[in-house]
XYZ file of C-alpha atoms in Angstrom:
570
model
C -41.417 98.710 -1.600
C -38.746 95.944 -2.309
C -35.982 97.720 -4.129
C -33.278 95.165 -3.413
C -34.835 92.455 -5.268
C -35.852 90.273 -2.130
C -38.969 87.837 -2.566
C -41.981 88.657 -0.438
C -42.926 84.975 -0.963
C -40.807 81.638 0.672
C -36.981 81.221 -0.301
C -34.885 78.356 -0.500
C -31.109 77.731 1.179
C -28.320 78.608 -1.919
C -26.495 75.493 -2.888
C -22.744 75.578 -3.632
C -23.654 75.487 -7.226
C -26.018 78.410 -6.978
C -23.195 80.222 -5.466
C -20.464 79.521 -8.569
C -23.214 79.424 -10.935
C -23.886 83.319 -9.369
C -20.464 84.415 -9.905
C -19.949 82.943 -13.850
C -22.906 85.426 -13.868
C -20.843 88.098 -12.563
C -18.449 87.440 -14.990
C -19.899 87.117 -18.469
C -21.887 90.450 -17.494
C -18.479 91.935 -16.679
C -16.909 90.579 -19.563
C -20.051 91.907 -21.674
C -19.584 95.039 -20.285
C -15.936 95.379 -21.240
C -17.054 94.313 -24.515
C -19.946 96.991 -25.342
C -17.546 99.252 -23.880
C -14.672 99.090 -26.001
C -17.330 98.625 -29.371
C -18.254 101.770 -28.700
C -15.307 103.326 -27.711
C -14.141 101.618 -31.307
C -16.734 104.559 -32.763
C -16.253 107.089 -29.873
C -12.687 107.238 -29.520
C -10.434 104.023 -27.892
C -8.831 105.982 -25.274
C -12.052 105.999 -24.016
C -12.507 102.209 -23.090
C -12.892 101.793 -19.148
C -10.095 99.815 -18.831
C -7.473 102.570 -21.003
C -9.109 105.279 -18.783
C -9.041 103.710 -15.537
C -5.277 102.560 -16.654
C -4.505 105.718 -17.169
C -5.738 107.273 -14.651
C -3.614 104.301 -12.473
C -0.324 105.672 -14.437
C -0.714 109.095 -13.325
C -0.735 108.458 -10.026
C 1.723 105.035 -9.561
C 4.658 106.054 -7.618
C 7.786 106.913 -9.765
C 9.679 103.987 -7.966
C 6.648 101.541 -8.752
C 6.749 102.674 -12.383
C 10.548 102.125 -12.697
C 10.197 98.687 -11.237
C 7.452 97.715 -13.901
C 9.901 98.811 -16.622
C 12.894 97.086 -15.249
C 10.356 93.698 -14.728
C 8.510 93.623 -17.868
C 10.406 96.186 -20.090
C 8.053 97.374 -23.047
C 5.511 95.040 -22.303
C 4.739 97.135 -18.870
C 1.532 98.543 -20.073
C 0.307 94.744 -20.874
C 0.606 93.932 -17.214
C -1.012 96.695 -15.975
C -3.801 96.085 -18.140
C -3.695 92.668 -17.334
C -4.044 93.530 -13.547
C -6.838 96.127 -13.594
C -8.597 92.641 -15.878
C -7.958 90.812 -12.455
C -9.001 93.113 -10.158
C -12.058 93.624 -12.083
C -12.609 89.668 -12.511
C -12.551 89.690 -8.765
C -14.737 92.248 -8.266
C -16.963 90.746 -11.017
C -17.092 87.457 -8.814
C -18.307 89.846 -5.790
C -21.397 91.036 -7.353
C -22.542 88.267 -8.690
C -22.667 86.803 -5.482
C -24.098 90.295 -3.994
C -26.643 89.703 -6.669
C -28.078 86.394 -5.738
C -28.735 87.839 -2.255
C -29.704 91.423 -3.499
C -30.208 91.497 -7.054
C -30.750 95.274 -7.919
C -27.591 95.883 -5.798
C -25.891 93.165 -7.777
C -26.811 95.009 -11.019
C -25.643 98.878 -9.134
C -22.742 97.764 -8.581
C -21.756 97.414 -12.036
C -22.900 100.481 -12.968
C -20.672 102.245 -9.913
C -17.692 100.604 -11.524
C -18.970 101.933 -15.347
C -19.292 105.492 -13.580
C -15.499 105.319 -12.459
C -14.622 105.004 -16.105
C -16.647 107.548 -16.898
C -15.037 109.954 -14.632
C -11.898 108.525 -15.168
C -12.146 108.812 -19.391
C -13.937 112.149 -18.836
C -10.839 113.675 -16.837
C -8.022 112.591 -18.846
C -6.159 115.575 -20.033
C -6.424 114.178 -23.240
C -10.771 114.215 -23.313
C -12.207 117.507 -25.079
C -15.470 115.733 -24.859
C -18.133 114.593 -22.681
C -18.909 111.579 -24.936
C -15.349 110.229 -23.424
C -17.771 108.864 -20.901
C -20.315 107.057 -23.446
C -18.390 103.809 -23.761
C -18.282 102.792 -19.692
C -21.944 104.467 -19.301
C -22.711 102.213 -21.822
C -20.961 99.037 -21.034
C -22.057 99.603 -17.383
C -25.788 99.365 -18.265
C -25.758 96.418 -20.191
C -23.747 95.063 -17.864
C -26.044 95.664 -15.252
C -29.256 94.182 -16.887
C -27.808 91.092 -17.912
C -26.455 90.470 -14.473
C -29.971 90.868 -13.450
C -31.727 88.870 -16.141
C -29.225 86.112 -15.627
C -29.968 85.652 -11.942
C -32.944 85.775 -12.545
C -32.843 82.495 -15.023
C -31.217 81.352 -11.626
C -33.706 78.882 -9.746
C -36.429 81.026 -11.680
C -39.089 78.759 -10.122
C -37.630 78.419 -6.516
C -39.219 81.431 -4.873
C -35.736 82.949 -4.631
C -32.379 81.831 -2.735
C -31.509 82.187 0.654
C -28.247 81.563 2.300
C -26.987 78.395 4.569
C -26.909 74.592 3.376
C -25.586 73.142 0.825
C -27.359 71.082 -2.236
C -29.190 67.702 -0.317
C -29.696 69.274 2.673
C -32.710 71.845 2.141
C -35.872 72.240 0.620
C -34.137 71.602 -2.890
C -33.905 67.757 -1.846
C -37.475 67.876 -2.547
C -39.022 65.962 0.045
C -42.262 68.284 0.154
C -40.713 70.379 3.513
C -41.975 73.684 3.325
C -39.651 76.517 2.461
C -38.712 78.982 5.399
C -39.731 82.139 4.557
C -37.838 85.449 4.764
C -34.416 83.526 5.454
C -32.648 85.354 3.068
C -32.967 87.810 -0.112
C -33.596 86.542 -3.416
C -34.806 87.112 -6.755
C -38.725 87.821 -6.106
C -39.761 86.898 -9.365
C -40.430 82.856 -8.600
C -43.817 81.660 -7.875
C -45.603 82.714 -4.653
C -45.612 80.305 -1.337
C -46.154 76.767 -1.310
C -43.215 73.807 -1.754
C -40.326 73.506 -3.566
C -40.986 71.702 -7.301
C -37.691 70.041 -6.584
C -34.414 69.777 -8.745
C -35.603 69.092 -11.676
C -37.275 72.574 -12.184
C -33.740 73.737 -10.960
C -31.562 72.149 -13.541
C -33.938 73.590 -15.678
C -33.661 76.788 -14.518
C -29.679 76.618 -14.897
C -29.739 75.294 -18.513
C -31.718 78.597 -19.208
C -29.304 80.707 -16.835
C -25.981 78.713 -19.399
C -28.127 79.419 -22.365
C -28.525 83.244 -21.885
C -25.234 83.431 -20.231
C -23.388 81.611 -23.077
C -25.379 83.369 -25.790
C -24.267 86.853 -24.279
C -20.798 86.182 -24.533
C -20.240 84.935 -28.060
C -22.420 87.709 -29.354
C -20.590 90.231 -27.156
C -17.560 88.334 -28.748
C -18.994 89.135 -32.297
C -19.562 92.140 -31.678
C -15.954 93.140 -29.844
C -14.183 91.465 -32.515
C -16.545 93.684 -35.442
C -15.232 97.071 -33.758
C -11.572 95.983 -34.098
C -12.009 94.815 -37.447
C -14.156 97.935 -38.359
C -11.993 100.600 -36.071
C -12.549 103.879 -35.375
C -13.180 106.298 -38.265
C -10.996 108.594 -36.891
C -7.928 105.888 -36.664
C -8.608 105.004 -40.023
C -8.490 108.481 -40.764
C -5.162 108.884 -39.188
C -3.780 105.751 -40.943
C -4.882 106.550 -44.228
C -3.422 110.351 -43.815
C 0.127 108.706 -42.925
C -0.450 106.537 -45.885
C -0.407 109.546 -48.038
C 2.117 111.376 -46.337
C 4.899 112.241 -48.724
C 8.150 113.196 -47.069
C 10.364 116.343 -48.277
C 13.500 116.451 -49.503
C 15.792 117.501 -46.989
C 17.358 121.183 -47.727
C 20.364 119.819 -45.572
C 20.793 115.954 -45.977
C 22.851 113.728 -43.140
C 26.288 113.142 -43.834
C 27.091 109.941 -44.954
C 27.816 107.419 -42.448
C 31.574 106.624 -42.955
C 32.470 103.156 -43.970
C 34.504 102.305 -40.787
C 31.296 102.958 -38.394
C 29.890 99.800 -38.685
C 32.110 96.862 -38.077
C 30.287 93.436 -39.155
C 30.561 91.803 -35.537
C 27.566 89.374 -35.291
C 25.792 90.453 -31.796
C 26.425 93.769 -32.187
C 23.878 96.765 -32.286
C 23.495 98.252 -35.260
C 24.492 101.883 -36.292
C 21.088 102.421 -37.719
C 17.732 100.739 -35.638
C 15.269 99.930 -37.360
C 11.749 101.433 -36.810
C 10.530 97.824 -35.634
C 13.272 97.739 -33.259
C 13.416 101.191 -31.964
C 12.427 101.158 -27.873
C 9.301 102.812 -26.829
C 8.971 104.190 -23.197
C 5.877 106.165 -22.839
C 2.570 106.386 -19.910
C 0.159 105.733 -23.151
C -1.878 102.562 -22.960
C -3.163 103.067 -26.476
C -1.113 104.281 -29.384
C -2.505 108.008 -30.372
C -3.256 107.790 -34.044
C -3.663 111.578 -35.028
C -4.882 112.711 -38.214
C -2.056 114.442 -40.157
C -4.555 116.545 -42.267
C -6.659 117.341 -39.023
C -2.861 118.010 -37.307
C -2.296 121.766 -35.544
C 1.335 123.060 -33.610
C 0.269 125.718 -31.138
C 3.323 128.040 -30.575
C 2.934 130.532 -27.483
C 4.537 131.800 -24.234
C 6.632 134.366 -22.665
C 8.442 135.691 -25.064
C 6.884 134.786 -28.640
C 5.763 137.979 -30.329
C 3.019 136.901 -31.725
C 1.030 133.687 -31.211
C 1.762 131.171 -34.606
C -0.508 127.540 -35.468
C 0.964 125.578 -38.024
C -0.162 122.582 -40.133
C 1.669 119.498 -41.138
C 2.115 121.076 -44.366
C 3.648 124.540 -43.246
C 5.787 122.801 -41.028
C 7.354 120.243 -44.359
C 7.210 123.726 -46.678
C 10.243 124.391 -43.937
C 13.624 123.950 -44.662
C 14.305 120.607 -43.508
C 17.215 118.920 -41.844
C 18.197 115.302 -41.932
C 20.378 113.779 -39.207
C 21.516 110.800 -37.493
C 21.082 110.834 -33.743
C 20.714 108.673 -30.925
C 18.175 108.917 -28.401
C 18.452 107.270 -24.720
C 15.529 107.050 -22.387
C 16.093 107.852 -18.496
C 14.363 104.793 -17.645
C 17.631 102.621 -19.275
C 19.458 100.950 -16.561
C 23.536 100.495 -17.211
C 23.733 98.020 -19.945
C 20.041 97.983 -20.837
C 17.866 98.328 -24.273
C 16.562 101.330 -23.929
C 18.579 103.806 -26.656
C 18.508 103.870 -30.186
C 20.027 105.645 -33.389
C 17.712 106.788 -36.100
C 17.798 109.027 -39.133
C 15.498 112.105 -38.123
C 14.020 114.492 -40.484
C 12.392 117.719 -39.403
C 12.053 121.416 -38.770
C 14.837 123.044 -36.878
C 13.301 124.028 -33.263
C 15.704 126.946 -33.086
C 14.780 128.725 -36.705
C 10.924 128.791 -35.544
C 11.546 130.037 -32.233
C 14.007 132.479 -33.584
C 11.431 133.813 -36.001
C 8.729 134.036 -33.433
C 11.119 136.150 -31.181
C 12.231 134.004 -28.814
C 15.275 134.538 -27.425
C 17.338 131.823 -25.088
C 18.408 133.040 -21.055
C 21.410 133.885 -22.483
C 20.681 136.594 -24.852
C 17.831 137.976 -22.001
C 14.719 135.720 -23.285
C 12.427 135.419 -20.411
C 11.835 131.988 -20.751
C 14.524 129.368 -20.000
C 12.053 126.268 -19.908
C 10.192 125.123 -23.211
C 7.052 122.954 -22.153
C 5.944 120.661 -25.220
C 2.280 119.374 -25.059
C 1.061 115.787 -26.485
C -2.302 115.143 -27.157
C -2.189 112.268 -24.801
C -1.826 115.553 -21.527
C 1.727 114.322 -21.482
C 3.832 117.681 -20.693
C 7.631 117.566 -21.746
C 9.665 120.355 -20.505
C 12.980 121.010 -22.135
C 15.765 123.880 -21.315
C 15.708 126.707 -23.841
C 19.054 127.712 -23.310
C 19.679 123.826 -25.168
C 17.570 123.674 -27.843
C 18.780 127.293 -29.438
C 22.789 126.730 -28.253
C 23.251 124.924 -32.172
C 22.295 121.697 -31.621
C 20.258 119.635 -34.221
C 17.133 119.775 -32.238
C 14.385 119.079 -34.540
C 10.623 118.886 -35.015
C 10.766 115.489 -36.194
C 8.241 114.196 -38.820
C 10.236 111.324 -40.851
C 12.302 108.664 -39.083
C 14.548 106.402 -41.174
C 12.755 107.279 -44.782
C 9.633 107.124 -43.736
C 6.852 109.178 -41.623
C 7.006 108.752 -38.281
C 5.481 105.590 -36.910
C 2.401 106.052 -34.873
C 4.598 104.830 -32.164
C 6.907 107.023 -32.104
C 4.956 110.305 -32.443
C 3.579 110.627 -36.016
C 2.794 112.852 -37.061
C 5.404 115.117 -35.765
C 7.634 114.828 -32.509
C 10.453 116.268 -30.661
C 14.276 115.044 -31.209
C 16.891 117.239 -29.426
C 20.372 115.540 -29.119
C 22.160 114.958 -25.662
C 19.299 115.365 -23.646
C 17.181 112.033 -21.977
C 13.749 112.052 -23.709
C 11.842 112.507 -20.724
C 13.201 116.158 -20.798
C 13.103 116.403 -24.875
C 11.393 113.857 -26.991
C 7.876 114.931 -26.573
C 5.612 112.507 -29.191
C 2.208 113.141 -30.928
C 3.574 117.055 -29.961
C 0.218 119.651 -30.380
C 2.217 122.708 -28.403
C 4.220 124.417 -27.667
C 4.639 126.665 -24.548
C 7.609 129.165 -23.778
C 8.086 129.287 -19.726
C 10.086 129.148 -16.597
C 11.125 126.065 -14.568
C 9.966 128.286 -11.776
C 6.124 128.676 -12.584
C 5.697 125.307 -13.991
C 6.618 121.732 -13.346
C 6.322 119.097 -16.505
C 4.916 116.085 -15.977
C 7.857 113.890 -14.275
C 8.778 116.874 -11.976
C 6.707 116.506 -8.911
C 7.335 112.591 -9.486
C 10.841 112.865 -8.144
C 12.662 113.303 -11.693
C 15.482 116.275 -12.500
C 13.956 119.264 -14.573
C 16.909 118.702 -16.140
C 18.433 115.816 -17.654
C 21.750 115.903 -19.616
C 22.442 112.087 -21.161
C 25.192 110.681 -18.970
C 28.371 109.006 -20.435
C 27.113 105.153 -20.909
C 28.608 102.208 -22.599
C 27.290 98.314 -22.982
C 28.536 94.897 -23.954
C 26.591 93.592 -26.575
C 28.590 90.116 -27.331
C 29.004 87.913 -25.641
C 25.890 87.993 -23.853
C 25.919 87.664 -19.934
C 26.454 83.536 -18.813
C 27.694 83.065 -22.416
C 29.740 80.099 -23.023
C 32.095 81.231 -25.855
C 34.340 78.584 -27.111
C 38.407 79.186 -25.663
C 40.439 81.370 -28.328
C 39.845 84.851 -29.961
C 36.630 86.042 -28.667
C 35.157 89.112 -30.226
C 33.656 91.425 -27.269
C 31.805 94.302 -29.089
C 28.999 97.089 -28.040
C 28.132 100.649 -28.251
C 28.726 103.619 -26.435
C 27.466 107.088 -26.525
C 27.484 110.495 -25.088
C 25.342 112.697 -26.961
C 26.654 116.030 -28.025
C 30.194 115.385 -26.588
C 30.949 112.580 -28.823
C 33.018 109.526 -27.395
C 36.676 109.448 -27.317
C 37.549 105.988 -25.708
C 36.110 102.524 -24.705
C 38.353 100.332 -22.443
C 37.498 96.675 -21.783
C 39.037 95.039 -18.818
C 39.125 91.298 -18.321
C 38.697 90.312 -14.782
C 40.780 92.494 -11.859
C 43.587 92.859 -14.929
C 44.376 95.956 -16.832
C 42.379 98.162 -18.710
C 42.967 97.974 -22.452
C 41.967 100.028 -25.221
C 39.440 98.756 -27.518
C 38.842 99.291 -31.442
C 36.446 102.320 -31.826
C 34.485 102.310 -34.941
C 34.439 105.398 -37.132
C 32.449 108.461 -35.154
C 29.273 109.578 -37.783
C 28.475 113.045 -35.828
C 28.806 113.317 -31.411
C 25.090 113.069 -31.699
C 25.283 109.131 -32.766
C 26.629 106.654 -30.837
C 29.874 104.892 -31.320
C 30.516 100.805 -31.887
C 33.630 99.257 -30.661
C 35.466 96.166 -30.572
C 38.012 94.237 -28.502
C 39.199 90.822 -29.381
C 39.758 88.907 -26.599
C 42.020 85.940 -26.258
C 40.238 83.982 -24.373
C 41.165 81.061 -21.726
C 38.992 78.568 -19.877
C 36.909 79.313 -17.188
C 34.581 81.634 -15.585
C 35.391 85.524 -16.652
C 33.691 88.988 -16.074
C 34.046 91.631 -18.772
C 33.705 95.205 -17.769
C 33.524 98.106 -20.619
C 33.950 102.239 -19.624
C 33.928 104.859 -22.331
C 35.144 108.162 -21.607
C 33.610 110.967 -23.236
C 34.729 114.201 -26.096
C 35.167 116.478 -22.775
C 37.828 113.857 -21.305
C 35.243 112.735 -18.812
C 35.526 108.955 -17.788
C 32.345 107.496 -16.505
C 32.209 106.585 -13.051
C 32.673 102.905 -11.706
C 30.050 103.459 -8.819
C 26.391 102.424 -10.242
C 23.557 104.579 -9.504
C 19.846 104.063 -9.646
C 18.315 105.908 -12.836
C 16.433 108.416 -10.443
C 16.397 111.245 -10.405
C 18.482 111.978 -14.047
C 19.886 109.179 -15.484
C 22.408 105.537 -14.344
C 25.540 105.426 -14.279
C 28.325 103.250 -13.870
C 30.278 100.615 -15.673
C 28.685 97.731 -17.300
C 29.812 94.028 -16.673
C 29.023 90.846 -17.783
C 30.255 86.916 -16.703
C 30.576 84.471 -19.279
C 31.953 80.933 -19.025
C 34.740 80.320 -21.628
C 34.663 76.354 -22.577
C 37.636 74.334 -23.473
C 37.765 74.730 -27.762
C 36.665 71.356 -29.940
């Protein structure tokens, strides 16, 4: 029996334009594939798209030091490249079986459904999938992927017999001089005509008009029907969006102070005190946003320690008393001077109260748990000291962020805030448990990838203005930024100009020790090239250290410079 597709009749030599022809056939059916794929993953659920799952599944296990480079390369837009790649790869991979398929045509069409069975497995095994249908959308994909790839090369040369391997276009059987074709030179379709000569190139450009017709016909209706599932979306995302829509916030039993006047100084360049939602950095291993139903929403509390196991709703956790504060949140990942921390206006459930009420007690009162592991529905484990979130801190279960609910970006419908700690130790998003442990049976996520189990945030300050090779005119020059130390507050910035003396700058009024501080320092500046170096020193009296370190494993440090070139004044 001929399962590989080869003709039992006479073949001709493949042309060069068989050959490209063979892989555009590889990849419309892999673009097709993609396609189907994520239309029904739009229905299914769109973390179960081959190219999330396999992405995902590439996150998991990409070196800490890799993943640290893609941040510091391509910042938020990380997850884009990645995406990106795994497109590549697969385009290259697409080329490679449409070429297998014009010399072994059912093995062409296999091998596209190997690659939709590793995103099965890969959606199927996400700590996120409670479901085997995870693996409908690459099954799916896969298979149509596969036929067309068949169907398409066979529209290739049709009426040749099948294709062979060797010359190129003028010097076989295809020139149509009546030679007869040499049988069993190669593998082919087996669907063309049996023995006898070649009909010559006109049947062939025939047969490729029919092989552009199907091919471009498949991808604008896969097109159509990619761009219907986006516009449609997911019932359950439009769910989720709809829930948020109706979300009404409480009023906060214990509202933020107000922000004194003198903590925002109007200094064009600089951050400001408050960052808006649109603004706020994200650094998270998600490839696609979870959008989780707030109606649908359940908090599982449990663990060493916790008398009795508690699930709460969205709507016992708002019939709370609430708590409203202004805190800054810094990500690990944030290199000195770079974007990655923010101040926002949190409102939630204190941590500590619903602990406290389910009996659990920190290390220091004899609890037996001193790590807290937080859950996401994405698999992502947090795990966060004990002994920190119950010492008095405002650590919160977060559900509103600057008036409004959380965005689904940032962890709606509730999250973890806890002040003075880097988020990959604290700010668990789209939270769904919560676990009460020791650092000694389990590891969190970042662990075993080289990270601290613990992560106090380090003492950090940045230039905002002027902004590195700046070319401020000579005079006074405003040099502003921000500066923070969570939960010790910030007593001092110095700028220095240069190798000359450190001087004292203007420190805006402090809001809480939880929010970062801006400062100012005018500068009178002269012409030439200059470097500007900032240090804060912290509410303990602790300076932070010149020497830079790399953000593994708990955090940079060091003091942050920028050169500017100071022009003669107009």
């Amino acid at each position: 029996m001929n399962v590989t597709g080869a003709p039992s009749g006479p073949v001709r030599e493949a042309t060069r334009t068989d050959r490209l022809l063979a892989a555009l056939g590889g990849l419309v059916a892999a673009y097709v594939s993609l396609a189907v794929a994520d239309l029904v993953a739009s229905r299914v659920r769109p973390e179960a798209s081959p190219v999330v799952a396999v992405g995902s599944a590439v996150v998991d296990r990409t070196p800490a030091a890799l993943k640290d480079w893609a941040i510091r390369a391509f910042g938020e837009n990380d997850k884009a490249v990645l995406q990106l790649g795994i497109l590549l790869f697969l385009a290259l991979f697409a080329v490679g079986t449409g070429l297998l398929a014009l010399r072994h045509r059912v093995l062409g069409a296999a091998a596209v459904g190997a690659f939709g069975l590793l995103g099965a497995l890969a959606a199927v095994t996400r700590p996120d999938s409670d479901s085997a249908a995870d693996a409908g959308p690459s099954l799916v994909g896969a298979a149509v992927g596969g036929i067309l790839l068949y169907v398409l090369v066979g529209r290739l040369l049709a009426s040749g017999g099948g294709v062979g391997t060797g010359t190129e276009a003028g010097t076989g059987p295809e020139t149509g001089t009546g030679s007869e074709a040499r049988p069993g030179a190669g593998a082919g379709f087996g669907d063309g005509p049996g023995p006898g000569p070649h009909p010559g190139p006109g049947p062939a450009r025939a047969d490729r008009r029919r092989f552009l017709v199907v091919a471009a016909s498949s991808g604008l209706a896969a097109t159509g029907a990619a761009a219907l599932g986006r516009a449609v979306g997911s019932p359950a995302e439009e769910n989720a969006t709809a829930s948020r829509a109706a979300l009404r916030l409480p009023r906060p039993a214990s509202p933020a102070p107000p922000v004194p006047a003198g903590a925002r100084p109007a200094v064009p360049g600089i951050s400001p005190f408050t960052t808006p939602n649109r603004d706020f950095y994200r650094v998270d291993t998600a490839l696609v946003v979870p959008k989780v139903n707030a109606d649908r929403w359940r908090l599982r509390l449990h663990g060493a320690g916790v008398r009795e196991e508690l699930t709460l709703t969205l709507r016992d956790l708002m019939a709370r008393r609430t708590v409203e504060r202004d805190i800054t949140l810094a990500c690990v990942s944030n290199e000195v001077g770079g974007p990655y921390v923010g101040n926002a206006r949190w409102l939630g459930a204190p941590l500590a109260d619903l602990l406290r009420e389910a009996g659990v007690r920190p290390p220091s009162e004899g609890g037996p748990a001193d790590q807290l592991v937080a859950r996401s529905v994405d698999g992502m484990t947090i795990g966060t000291p004990v002994e920190e979130v119950m010492d008095g801190r405002d650590a919160l279960l977060a559900f509103g962020m600057n008036g409004e609910p959380l965005p689904f970006e940032h962890g709606f419908p509730v999250r973890m805030v806890v002040p003075g700690l880097y988020g990959y130790v604290s700010a668990c998003k789209w939270i769904e448990s919560i676990e009460l442990t020791t650092f000694d049976a389990y590891d969190a996520y970042w662990v075993p990838r080289g990270w601290s189990a613990e992560a106090p945030v380090k003492t950090q300050s940045r230039i905002d203005t002027p902004r590195p090779f700046g070319r401020p005119s000579a005079g006074t020059v405003m040099v502003a930024g921000v500066a923070w130390a969570q939960h010790r507050g910030v007593r001092r910035v110095e700028v220095r100009v240069d190798d000359g003396p450190w001087r004292d700058a203007r420190l805006a009024a402090e809001a809480t020790r939880d929010t970062w501080r801006q400062w100012t320092y005018p500068w009178e500046a002269t012409p030439g090239r200059h470097t500007l170096t900032v240090r804060a020193t912290d509410g303990t009296g602790a300076t932070q250290p010149e020497r830079r370190t790399d953000i593994m494993p708990d955090g940079a440090q060091g003091w942050h410079s920028v050169v500017v070139t100071v022009e003669e004044g107009g």
